[in-house]
Amino acid sequence: MANTSINTCPSCNTLNTAVLMESIALFCKSCSNIVYEKAVGPVKPKASAPPPDWSFIQINTTGGYNQQPFSVVGRIRLQLRNEYKNFWCVALENGASLWLVESFASFAVFPAVWYNYTNSVSDVRAGTTIHARKGLKLRGEYVEKCEGITYEGEIGSWKLFEPGFFLVQAANS
């Protein structure tokens, strides 16, 4: 990995390895306390261990995407009203990150890039066309409110650290 650093947990003195070029937070693998965090707007991440997960994807799972090897380094778990979703933070060999998410037995990989949605929020609904940004039309699949959010491992580019936002699942052709 391109940017490996060893960080000591201030609570339990466990050594934790960070590998991302642009890391927002690192949570201790032993006690789940915050090892380091980077302010993201007015809200900072809070230490909170997610519940155990039975997914075959776990931290340290390896794989490949677009012929690039990767390793899973972190997880954000969103507790939605009717289900939950795991967003796995994936580190590429050069230290860049991607997100891997599972939904209804399907997987999606997307870059760690955030865009501001400037259209009317009332246009964001399941079964409708969502004009995400110039030239990008998505088909809304469902919308659910995030009731809880927890973290583990190293977290790359992420902006939503408090529950209360709406997760929109959409796809394009």
CSV table of N, CA and C in Angstrom, one decimal:
chain,number,residue,atom,x,y,z
A,1,MET,N,0.8,-1.2,0.0
A,1,MET,CA,0.0,0.0,0.0
A,1,MET,C,0.9,1.3,0.0
A,2,ALA,N,0.4,2.3,-0.5
A,2,ALA,CA,1.2,3.5,-0.7
A,2,ALA,C,1.4,4.4,0.5
A,3,ASN,N,0.5,4.4,1.5
A,3,ASN,CA,0.7,5.3,2.5
A,3,ASN,C,0.5,4.7,3.9
A,4,THR,N,1.3,3.6,4.2
A,4,THR,CA,1.2,2.9,5.4
A,4,THR,C,1.7,3.7,6.6
A,5,SER,N,0.9,3.8,7.6
A,5,SER,CA,1.4,4.4,8.9
A,5,SER,C,0.8,3.6,10.0
A,6,ILE,N,1.6,3.5,11.1
A,6,ILE,CA,1.2,2.8,12.3
A,6,ILE,C,0.8,3.8,13.3
A,7,ASN,N,-0.4,3.6,13.9
A,7,ASN,CA,-1.0,4.5,14.9
A,7,ASN,C,-1.3,3.8,16.2
A,8,THR,N,-1.0,4.3,17.3
A,8,THR,CA,-1.3,3.7,18.6
A,8,THR,C,-2.6,4.2,19.1
A,9,CYS,N,-3.4,3.3,19.6
A,9,CYS,CA,-4.7,3.7,20.2
A,9,CYS,C,-4.5,4.4,21.5
A,10,PRO,N,-5.1,5.6,21.7
A,10,PRO,CA,-4.9,6.3,22.9
A,10,PRO,C,-5.6,5.7,24.1
A,11,SER,N,-6.5,4.7,23.9
A,11,SER,CA,-7.2,4.1,25.0
A,11,SER,C,-6.5,2.8,25.4
A,12,CYS,N,-6.2,1.9,24.5
A,12,CYS,CA,-5.7,0.6,24.8
A,12,CYS,C,-4.2,0.3,24.3
A,13,ASN,N,-3.6,1.2,23.7
A,13,ASN,CA,-2.2,1.1,23.1
A,13,ASN,C,-2.1,0.1,22.1
A,14,THR,N,-3.2,-0.4,21.5
A,14,THR,CA,-3.0,-1.3,20.3
A,14,THR,C,-2.5,-0.6,19.1
A,15,LEU,N,-1.6,-1.2,18.3
A,15,LEU,CA,-1.1,-0.6,17.1
A,15,LEU,C,-2.1,-0.9,16.0
A,16,ASN,N,-2.5,0.2,15.3
A,16,ASN,CA,-3.4,0.1,14.1
A,16,ASN,C,-2.7,0.6,12.9
A,17,THR,N,-2.9,0.0,11.8
A,17,THR,CA,-2.3,0.4,10.5
A,17,THR,C,-3.3,1.1,9.7
A,18,ALA,N,-2.8,2.2,9.1
A,18,ALA,CA,-3.6,3.0,8.2
A,18,ALA,C,-2.9,2.9,6.8
A,19,VAL,N,-3.7,2.8,5.7
A,19,VAL,CA,-3.1,2.7,4.4
A,19,VAL,C,-3.6,3.6,3.4
A,20,LEU,N,-4.7,4.4,3.7
A,20,LEU,CA,-5.3,5.2,2.7
A,20,LEU,C,-4.6,6.6,2.5
A,21,MET,N,-4.5,7.1,1.3
A,21,MET,CA,-4.0,8.4,1.1
A,21,MET,C,-4.8,9.5,1.8
A,22,GLU,N,-6.1,9.4,1.7
A,22,GLU,CA,-7.0,10.4,2.3
A,22,GLU,C,-8.0,9.7,3.3
A,23,SER,N,-7.5,9.5,4.5
A,23,SER,CA,-8.3,8.8,5.5
A,23,SER,C,-9.0,9.9,6.4
A,24,ILE,N,-10.3,9.6,6.7
A,24,ILE,CA,-11.1,10.5,7.5
A,24,ILE,C,-11.0,10.1,9.0
A,25,ALA,N,-11.0,8.8,9.2
A,25,ALA,CA,-10.9,8.3,10.6
A,25,ALA,C,-10.3,6.9,10.6
A,26,LEU,N,-9.8,6.5,11.8
A,26,LEU,CA,-9.3,5.2,12.0
A,26,LEU,C,-9.8,4.8,13.4
A,27,PHE,N,-10.5,3.7,13.4
A,27,PHE,CA,-11.0,3.1,14.7
A,27,PHE,C,-10.2,1.9,15.1
A,28,CYS,N,-9.9,1.8,16.4
A,28,CYS,CA,-9.1,0.8,16.9
A,28,CYS,C,-9.7,-0.6,16.7
A,29,LYS,N,-8.9,-1.5,16.2
A,29,LYS,CA,-9.3,-2.9,16.0
A,29,LYS,C,-9.6,-3.7,17.2
A,30,SER,N,-9.1,-3.2,18.4
A,30,SER,CA,-9.3,-3.9,19.6
A,30,SER,C,-10.5,-3.3,20.5
A,31,CYS,N,-10.5,-2.0,20.6
A,31,CYS,CA,-11.5,-1.4,21.5
A,31,CYS,C,-12.5,-0.5,20.8
A,32,SER,N,-12.4,-0.3,19.5
A,32,SER,CA,-13.3,0.5,18.7
A,32,SER,C,-13.2,2.0,19.0
A,33,ASN,N,-12.3,2.4,19.8
A,33,ASN,CA,-12.1,3.9,20.1
A,33,ASN,C,-11.5,4.5,18.9
A,34,ILE,N,-11.7,5.9,18.8
A,34,ILE,CA,-11.1,6.6,17.6
A,34,ILE,C,-9.6,6.7,17.9
A,35,VAL,N,-8.8,6.3,16.9
A,35,VAL,CA,-7.3,6.4,17.0
A,35,VAL,C,-7.0,7.8,16.4
A,36,TYR,N,-7.6,8.1,15.3
A,36,TYR,CA,-7.5,9.5,14.8
A,36,TYR,C,-8.7,9.8,14.0
A,37,GLU,N,-9.0,11.1,13.8
A,37,GLU,CA,-10.1,11.6,13.1
A,37,GLU,C,-9.8,12.9,12.4
A,38,LYS,N,-10.4,13.1,11.3
A,38,LYS,CA,-10.2,14.4,10.6
A,38,LYS,C,-11.6,15.0,10.5
A,39,ALA,N,-11.7,16.3,10.9
A,39,ALA,CA,-13.0,17.0,10.9
A,39,ALA,C,-13.5,17.0,9.5
A,40,VAL,N,-14.8,16.7,9.4
A,40,VAL,CA,-15.5,16.8,8.1
A,40,VAL,C,-16.7,17.7,8.3
A,41,GLY,N,-16.5,19.0,8.0
A,41,GLY,CA,-17.6,19.9,8.2
A,41,GLY,C,-17.8,20.1,9.7
A,42,PRO,N,-19.1,20.3,10.1
A,42,PRO,CA,-19.4,20.6,11.5
A,42,PRO,C,-19.4,19.3,12.4
A,43,VAL,N,-19.5,18.1,11.8
A,43,VAL,CA,-19.6,16.9,12.6
A,43,VAL,C,-18.3,16.1,12.5
A,44,LYS,N,-17.9,15.5,13.6
A,44,LYS,CA,-16.8,14.6,13.6
A,44,LYS,C,-17.3,13.2,13.9
A,45,PRO,N,-16.6,12.2,13.4
A,45,PRO,CA,-17.1,10.8,13.7
A,45,PRO,C,-17.0,10.5,15.2
A,46,LYS,N,-17.9,9.6,15.6
A,46,LYS,CA,-17.9,9.2,17.0
A,46,LYS,C,-17.5,7.7,17.1
A,47,ALA,N,-16.8,7.4,18.1
A,47,ALA,CA,-16.4,6.0,18.3
A,47,ALA,C,-17.7,5.1,18.6
A,48,SER,N,-17.8,4.1,17.8
A,48,SER,CA,-19.0,3.2,18.0
A,48,SER,C,-18.7,1.9,17.2
A,49,ALA,N,-18.7,0.8,17.9
A,49,ALA,CA,-18.4,-0.4,17.2
A,49,ALA,C,-19.7,-1.0,16.6
A,50,PRO,N,-19.6,-1.4,15.3
A,50,PRO,CA,-20.8,-1.9,14.7
A,50,PRO,C,-21.0,-3.3,15.3
A,51,PRO,N,-22.3,-3.8,15.2
A,51,PRO,CA,-22.6,-5.2,15.6
A,51,PRO,C,-21.8,-6.2,14.7
A,52,PRO,N,-21.6,-7.4,15.1
A,52,PRO,CA,-21.0,-8.4,14.3
A,52,PRO,C,-21.7,-8.6,13.0
A,53,ASP,N,-21.0,-8.9,11.9
A,53,ASP,CA,-21.6,-9.0,10.6
A,53,ASP,C,-21.3,-10.4,10.1
A,54,TRP,N,-22.3,-11.1,9.5
A,54,TRP,CA,-22.1,-12.4,8.9
A,54,TRP,C,-21.7,-12.4,7.4
A,55,SER,N,-21.5,-11.3,6.9
A,55,SER,CA,-21.1,-11.2,5.5
A,55,SER,C,-19.8,-11.9,5.2
A,56,PHE,N,-19.7,-12.4,4.0
A,56,PHE,CA,-18.4,-13.0,3.7
A,56,PHE,C,-17.3,-12.0,3.4
A,57,ILE,N,-17.7,-10.7,3.3
A,57,ILE,CA,-16.8,-9.6,3.2
A,57,ILE,C,-16.5,-9.1,4.6
A,58,GLN,N,-15.2,-9.0,5.0
A,58,GLN,CA,-14.8,-8.6,6.3
A,58,GLN,C,-13.6,-7.7,6.1
A,59,ILE,N,-13.2,-7.0,7.2
A,59,ILE,CA,-11.9,-6.2,7.1
A,59,ILE,C,-10.8,-7.3,6.8
A,60,ASN,N,-9.9,-6.9,5.9
A,60,ASN,CA,-8.8,-7.7,5.4
A,60,ASN,C,-9.2,-8.6,4.3
A,61,THR,N,-10.4,-8.7,3.9
A,61,THR,CA,-10.8,-9.4,2.7
A,61,THR,C,-10.1,-8.8,1.5
A,62,THR,N,-9.6,-9.6,0.6
A,62,THR,CA,-8.9,-9.1,-0.6
A,62,THR,C,-9.7,-9.5,-1.8
A,63,GLY,N,-9.4,-8.7,-2.9
A,63,GLY,CA,-10.1,-9.0,-4.1
A,63,GLY,C,-9.5,-8.2,-5.2
A,64,GLY,N,-10.2,-8.0,-6.3
A,64,GLY,CA,-9.8,-7.2,-7.4
A,64,GLY,C,-10.9,-6.5,-8.1
A,65,TYR,N,-10.6,-5.3,-8.6
A,65,TYR,CA,-11.6,-4.5,-9.3
A,65,TYR,C,-10.9,-3.8,-10.4
A,66,ASN,N,-11.5,-3.9,-11.6
A,66,ASN,CA,-10.8,-3.4,-12.8
A,66,ASN,C,-9.3,-3.7,-12.9
A,67,GLN,N,-9.0,-5.0,-12.6
A,67,GLN,CA,-7.7,-5.5,-12.7
A,67,GLN,C,-6.7,-4.9,-11.7
A,68,GLN,N,-7.3,-4.3,-10.6
A,68,GLN,CA,-6.5,-3.7,-9.6
A,68,GLN,C,-6.7,-4.5,-8.3
A,69,PRO,N,-5.7,-5.0,-7.6
A,69,PRO,CA,-5.9,-5.7,-6.3
A,69,PRO,C,-6.4,-4.7,-5.3
A,70,PHE,N,-7.2,-5.1,-4.3
A,70,PHE,CA,-7.6,-4.3,-3.2
A,70,PHE,C,-7.7,-5.1,-1.9
A,71,SER,N,-7.8,-4.4,-0.8
A,71,SER,CA,-8.0,-4.9,0.5
A,71,SER,C,-9.1,-4.1,1.2
A,72,VAL,N,-10.0,-4.8,1.9
A,72,VAL,CA,-11.0,-4.1,2.7
A,72,VAL,C,-10.4,-3.6,4.0
A,73,VAL,N,-10.5,-2.3,4.3
A,73,VAL,CA,-9.8,-1.7,5.4
A,73,VAL,C,-10.8,-1.2,6.5
A,74,GLY,N,-12.0,-1.0,6.1
A,74,GLY,CA,-13.0,-0.4,7.0
A,74,GLY,C,-14.4,-0.7,6.7
A,75,ARG,N,-15.3,-0.4,7.6
A,75,ARG,CA,-16.7,-0.6,7.3
A,75,ARG,C,-17.6,0.4,8.0
A,76,ILE,N,-18.6,0.9,7.3
A,76,ILE,CA,-19.6,1.8,7.8
A,76,ILE,C,-20.9,1.0,7.7
A,77,ARG,N,-21.6,0.9,8.8
A,77,ARG,CA,-22.9,0.1,8.8
A,77,ARG,C,-24.0,1.1,9.1
A,78,LEU,N,-24.9,1.2,8.1
A,78,LEU,CA,-26.1,2.1,8.2
A,78,LEU,C,-27.2,1.2,8.6
A,79,GLN,N,-27.8,1.6,9.8
A,79,GLN,CA,-29.1,0.9,10.2
A,79,GLN,C,-30.2,1.8,9.6
A,80,LEU,N,-30.9,1.2,8.6
A,80,LEU,CA,-32.0,1.9,8.0
A,80,LEU,C,-33.3,1.5,8.6
A,81,ARG,N,-34.4,2.1,8.3
A,81,ARG,CA,-35.7,1.7,8.9
A,81,ARG,C,-36.1,0.3,8.7
A,82,ASN,N,-35.8,-0.3,7.6
A,82,ASN,CA,-36.3,-1.6,7.3
A,82,ASN,C,-35.2,-2.7,7.1
A,83,GLU,N,-33.9,-2.2,7.1
A,83,GLU,CA,-32.8,-3.1,6.9
A,83,GLU,C,-31.5,-2.4,7.3
A,84,TYR,N,-30.4,-3.0,7.0
A,84,TYR,CA,-29.1,-2.3,7.2
A,84,TYR,C,-28.3,-2.5,5.9
A,85,LYS,N,-27.3,-1.7,5.8
A,85,LYS,CA,-26.3,-1.8,4.7
A,85,LYS,C,-24.9,-1.6,5.2
A,86,ASN,N,-24.0,-2.4,4.7
A,86,ASN,CA,-22.6,-2.3,4.9
A,86,ASN,C,-21.9,-1.6,3.8
A,87,PHE,N,-21.2,-0.6,4.1
A,87,PHE,CA,-20.3,0.1,3.1
A,87,PHE,C,-18.9,-0.2,3.5
A,88,TRP,N,-18.3,-1.0,2.7
A,88,TRP,CA,-16.9,-1.5,3.0
A,88,TRP,C,-15.9,-0.5,2.3
A,89,CYS,N,-15.0,0.0,3.1
A,89,CYS,CA,-14.0,0.9,2.5
A,89,CYS,C,-12.8,0.0,2.0
A,90,VAL,N,-12.5,0.2,0.7
A,90,VAL,CA,-11.6,-0.6,0.0
A,90,VAL,C,-10.3,0.2,-0.3
A,91,ALA,N,-9.2,-0.3,0.0
A,91,ALA,CA,-7.9,0.4,-0.4
A,91,ALA,C,-7.3,-0.3,-1.6
A,92,LEU,N,-7.0,0.5,-2.6
A,92,LEU,CA,-6.2,0.0,-3.7
A,92,LEU,C,-4.7,0.1,-3.4
A,93,GLU,N,-3.9,-0.6,-4.2
A,93,GLU,CA,-2.5,-0.6,-3.9
A,93,GLU,C,-1.8,0.8,-3.8
A,94,ASN,N,-2.3,1.7,-4.6
A,94,ASN,CA,-1.7,3.1,-4.6
A,94,ASN,C,-2.2,4.0,-3.4
A,95,GLY,N,-3.1,3.4,-2.5
A,95,GLY,CA,-3.6,4.2,-1.4
A,95,GLY,C,-4.9,4.9,-1.6
A,96,ALA,N,-5.4,4.8,-2.9
A,96,ALA,CA,-6.7,5.4,-3.2
A,96,ALA,C,-7.8,4.5,-2.6
A,97,SER,N,-9.0,5.0,-2.5
A,97,SER,CA,-10.1,4.2,-1.9
A,97,SER,C,-11.3,4.1,-2.8
A,98,LEU,N,-12.0,3.0,-2.6
A,98,LEU,CA,-13.3,2.8,-3.3
A,98,LEU,C,-14.3,2.4,-2.2
A,99,TRP,N,-15.6,2.4,-2.5
A,99,TRP,CA,-16.6,1.8,-1.6
A,99,TRP,C,-17.2,0.6,-2.3
A,100,LEU,N,-17.4,-0.4,-1.5
A,100,LEU,CA,-18.0,-1.7,-1.9
A,100,LEU,C,-19.3,-1.8,-1.0
A,101,VAL,N,-20.4,-1.9,-1.7
A,101,VAL,CA,-21.7,-2.1,-0.9
A,101,VAL,C,-22.5,-3.2,-1.5
A,102,GLU,N,-23.1,-3.9,-0.5
A,102,GLU,CA,-24.0,-5.0,-0.9
A,102,GLU,C,-25.4,-4.6,-0.7
A,103,SER,N,-26.3,-4.9,-1.7
A,103,SER,CA,-27.7,-4.6,-1.5
A,103,SER,C,-28.5,-5.7,-2.2
A,104,PHE,N,-29.3,-6.4,-1.5
A,104,PHE,CA,-30.2,-7.4,-2.0
A,104,PHE,C,-29.4,-8.4,-2.9
A,105,ALA,N,-28.3,-8.9,-2.3
A,105,ALA,CA,-27.5,-9.9,-3.0
A,105,ALA,C,-26.8,-9.4,-4.2
A,106,SER,N,-26.7,-8.1,-4.4
A,106,SER,CA,-25.9,-7.5,-5.5
A,106,SER,C,-24.9,-6.6,-4.9
A,107,PHE,N,-23.8,-6.5,-5.6
A,107,PHE,CA,-22.7,-5.7,-5.1
A,107,PHE,C,-22.5,-4.5,-6.1
A,108,ALA,N,-22.1,-3.4,-5.5
A,108,ALA,CA,-21.7,-2.2,-6.3
A,108,ALA,C,-20.4,-1.6,-5.8
A,109,VAL,N,-19.6,-1.2,-6.7
A,109,VAL,CA,-18.3,-0.5,-6.3
A,109,VAL,C,-18.4,0.9,-6.9
A,110,PHE,N,-18.1,1.8,-6.1
A,110,PHE,CA,-18.1,3.2,-6.6
A,110,PHE,C,-16.9,4.0,-6.0
A,111,PRO,N,-16.5,5.1,-6.6
A,111,PRO,CA,-15.4,5.9,-6.1
A,111,PRO,C,-15.8,6.7,-4.9
A,112,ALA,N,-14.8,7.1,-4.1
A,112,ALA,CA,-15.1,7.9,-2.9
A,112,ALA,C,-15.1,9.3,-3.3
A,113,VAL,N,-16.2,9.7,-4.1
A,113,VAL,CA,-16.4,11.1,-4.6
A,113,VAL,C,-17.8,11.5,-4.1
A,114,TRP,N,-17.9,12.7,-3.7
A,114,TRP,CA,-19.1,13.3,-3.2
A,114,TRP,C,-19.5,14.4,-4.1
A,115,TYR,N,-20.8,14.5,-4.5
A,115,TYR,CA,-21.4,15.5,-5.2
A,115,TYR,C,-22.5,16.2,-4.5
A,116,ASN,N,-22.7,17.5,-4.5
A,116,ASN,CA,-23.8,18.1,-3.9
A,116,ASN,C,-25.0,18.0,-4.8
A,117,TYR,N,-26.1,17.6,-4.3
A,117,TYR,CA,-27.4,17.5,-5.1
A,117,TYR,C,-28.1,18.8,-5.0
A,118,THR,N,-28.2,19.5,-6.1
A,118,THR,CA,-28.8,20.8,-6.2
A,118,THR,C,-30.2,20.9,-6.6
A,119,ASN,N,-30.8,19.8,-7.1
A,119,ASN,CA,-32.2,19.8,-7.5
A,119,ASN,C,-33.1,19.6,-6.3
A,120,SER,N,-34.4,19.7,-6.6
A,120,SER,CA,-35.4,19.5,-5.5
A,120,SER,C,-35.3,18.1,-4.9
A,121,VAL,N,-35.3,18.1,-3.5
A,121,VAL,CA,-35.3,16.8,-2.8
A,121,VAL,C,-36.6,16.0,-3.1
A,122,SER,N,-37.7,16.7,-3.4
A,122,SER,CA,-38.9,16.0,-3.7
A,122,SER,C,-38.8,15.2,-5.0
A,123,ASP,N,-37.8,15.4,-5.8
A,123,ASP,CA,-37.6,14.6,-7.0
A,123,ASP,C,-36.9,13.3,-6.7
A,124,VAL,N,-36.4,13.1,-5.5
A,124,VAL,CA,-35.7,11.9,-5.2
A,124,VAL,C,-36.6,10.9,-4.6
A,125,ARG,N,-37.1,10.0,-5.5
A,125,ARG,CA,-38.1,9.0,-5.0
A,125,ARG,C,-37.9,7.7,-5.8
A,126,ALA,N,-38.3,6.6,-5.2
A,126,ALA,CA,-38.2,5.3,-5.9
A,126,ALA,C,-39.2,5.4,-7.1
A,127,GLY,N,-38.7,4.8,-8.2
A,127,GLY,CA,-39.5,4.7,-9.4
A,127,GLY,C,-39.5,5.9,-10.3
A,128,THR,N,-38.7,6.9,-9.9
A,128,THR,CA,-38.6,8.1,-10.8
A,128,THR,C,-37.2,8.3,-11.3
A,129,THR,N,-37.0,9.2,-12.3
A,129,THR,CA,-35.7,9.5,-12.8
A,129,THR,C,-35.2,10.6,-11.9
A,130,ILE,N,-33.9,10.5,-11.5
A,130,ILE,CA,-33.2,11.4,-10.6
A,130,ILE,C,-32.1,12.1,-11.5
A,131,HIS,N,-32.2,13.3,-11.7
A,131,HIS,CA,-31.1,14.1,-12.4
A,131,HIS,C,-30.0,14.4,-11.4
A,132,ALA,N,-29.1,13.5,-11.3
A,132,ALA,CA,-28.0,13.7,-10.2
A,132,ALA,C,-27.1,14.8,-10.5
A,133,ARG,N,-26.6,14.9,-11.7
A,133,ARG,CA,-25.8,16.1,-12.1
A,133,ARG,C,-25.8,16.1,-13.6
A,134,LYS,N,-25.2,17.1,-14.2
A,134,LYS,CA,-25.4,17.3,-15.7
A,134,LYS,C,-25.0,16.0,-16.4
A,135,GLY,N,-25.9,15.6,-17.2
A,135,GLY,CA,-25.7,14.4,-18.0
A,135,GLY,C,-25.9,13.0,-17.3
A,136,LEU,N,-26.1,13.0,-16.0
A,136,LEU,CA,-26.3,11.8,-15.3
A,136,LEU,C,-27.7,11.6,-14.8
A,137,LYS,N,-28.4,10.7,-15.4
A,137,LYS,CA,-29.8,10.4,-15.0
A,137,LYS,C,-29.8,9.0,-14.3
A,138,LEU,N,-30.4,8.9,-13.2
A,138,LEU,CA,-30.5,7.7,-12.4
A,138,LEU,C,-31.9,7.3,-12.2
A,139,ARG,N,-32.2,6.0,-12.1
A,139,ARG,CA,-33.5,5.5,-11.8
A,139,ARG,C,-33.6,5.2,-10.3
A,140,GLY,N,-34.4,5.9,-9.6
A,140,GLY,CA,-34.5,5.6,-8.2
A,140,GLY,C,-35.1,4.3,-7.9
A,141,GLU,N,-34.4,3.5,-7.0
A,141,GLU,CA,-34.9,2.2,-6.7
A,141,GLU,C,-35.6,2.1,-5.3
A,142,TYR,N,-35.0,2.8,-4.3
A,142,TYR,CA,-35.7,3.0,-3.1
A,142,TYR,C,-35.0,4.0,-2.3
A,143,VAL,N,-35.8,4.5,-1.3
A,143,VAL,CA,-35.3,5.6,-0.4
A,143,VAL,C,-35.6,5.1,1.1
A,144,GLU,N,-34.6,5.2,1.9
A,144,GLU,CA,-34.8,4.8,3.3
A,144,GLU,C,-34.1,5.8,4.2
A,145,LYS,N,-34.6,6.1,5.4
A,145,LYS,CA,-34.0,6.9,6.4
A,145,LYS,C,-33.0,6.2,7.2
A,146,CYS,N,-31.8,6.8,7.4
A,146,CYS,CA,-30.8,6.2,8.2
A,146,CYS,C,-31.1,6.4,9.7
A,147,GLU,N,-31.3,5.4,10.5
A,147,GLU,CA,-31.6,5.5,11.9
A,147,GLU,C,-30.4,5.4,12.8
A,148,GLY,N,-29.4,4.8,12.3
A,148,GLY,CA,-28.1,4.6,13.1
A,148,GLY,C,-26.9,4.4,12.2
A,149,ILE,N,-25.8,4.7,12.7
A,149,ILE,CA,-24.5,4.6,11.9
A,149,ILE,C,-23.4,4.2,12.8
A,150,THR,N,-22.6,3.2,12.4
A,150,THR,CA,-21.4,2.8,13.2
A,150,THR,C,-20.3,2.5,12.3
A,151,TYR,N,-19.1,2.5,12.8
A,151,TYR,CA,-17.8,2.4,12.0
A,151,TYR,C,-16.9,1.4,12.6
A,152,GLU,N,-16.0,0.9,11.7
A,152,GLU,CA,-14.9,0.1,12.2
A,152,GLU,C,-13.8,0.2,11.2
A,153,GLY,N,-12.5,0.1,11.7
A,153,GLY,CA,-11.4,0.1,10.8
A,153,GLY,C,-11.1,1.5,10.3
A,154,GLU,N,-10.5,1.6,9.1
A,154,GLU,CA,-10.1,2.9,8.5
A,154,GLU,C,-11.2,3.3,7.5
A,155,ILE,N,-11.6,4.6,7.6
A,155,ILE,CA,-12.7,5.1,6.8
A,155,ILE,C,-12.1,6.2,5.8
A,156,GLY,N,-12.4,6.0,4.5
A,156,GLY,CA,-11.9,6.9,3.5
A,156,GLY,C,-12.9,8.1,3.4
A,157,SER,N,-13.1,8.6,2.3
A,157,SER,CA,-13.9,9.8,2.0
A,157,SER,C,-15.4,9.5,2.4
A,158,TRP,N,-15.9,10.1,3.4
A,158,TRP,CA,-17.3,9.9,3.9
A,158,TRP,C,-17.7,11.2,4.5
A,159,LYS,N,-19.0,11.6,4.3
A,159,LYS,CA,-19.4,12.9,4.9
A,159,LYS,C,-20.5,12.8,5.9
A,160,LEU,N,-21.2,11.7,6.0
A,160,LEU,CA,-22.4,11.6,6.8
A,160,LEU,C,-22.2,10.8,8.1
A,161,PHE,N,-21.9,11.5,9.2
A,161,PHE,CA,-21.5,10.8,10.4
A,161,PHE,C,-22.6,10.8,11.4
A,162,GLU,N,-23.7,11.4,11.2
A,162,GLU,CA,-24.8,11.4,12.1
A,162,GLU,C,-26.1,10.8,11.4
A,163,PRO,N,-26.8,9.9,12.1
A,163,PRO,CA,-28.1,9.4,11.4
A,163,PRO,C,-29.1,10.5,11.2
A,164,GLY,N,-30.1,10.2,10.4
A,164,GLY,CA,-31.1,11.2,10.1
A,164,GLY,C,-31.2,11.5,8.6
A,165,PHE,N,-30.1,11.1,7.8
A,165,PHE,CA,-30.2,11.4,6.4
A,165,PHE,C,-30.9,10.2,5.7
A,166,PHE,N,-31.2,10.5,4.4
A,166,PHE,CA,-31.9,9.4,3.6
A,166,PHE,C,-30.9,8.8,2.6
A,167,LEU,N,-30.9,7.5,2.6
A,167,LEU,CA,-30.1,6.7,1.6
A,167,LEU,C,-31.0,6.5,0.4
A,168,VAL,N,-30.5,6.9,-0.7
A,168,VAL,CA,-31.2,6.7,-2.0
A,168,VAL,C,-30.4,5.6,-2.8
A,169,GLN,N,-31.0,4.5,-3.1
A,169,GLN,CA,-30.4,3.6,-4.0
A,169,GLN,C,-31.0,3.8,-5.4
A,170,ALA,N,-30.1,4.0,-6.4
A,170,ALA,CA,-30.5,4.3,-7.7
A,170,ALA,C,-29.4,3.7,-8.7
A,171,ALA,N,-29.8,3.5,-9.9
A,171,ALA,CA,-28.9,2.9,-10.9
A,171,ALA,C,-29.1,3.6,-12.2
A,172,ASN,N,-28.0,3.5,-13.0
A,172,ASN,CA,-28.1,4.0,-14.4
A,172,ASN,C,-27.9,2.8,-15.4
A,173,SER,N,-28.1,3.1,-16.6
A,173,SER,CA,-28.0,2.0,-17.6
A,173,SER,C,-26.5,1.6,-17.8
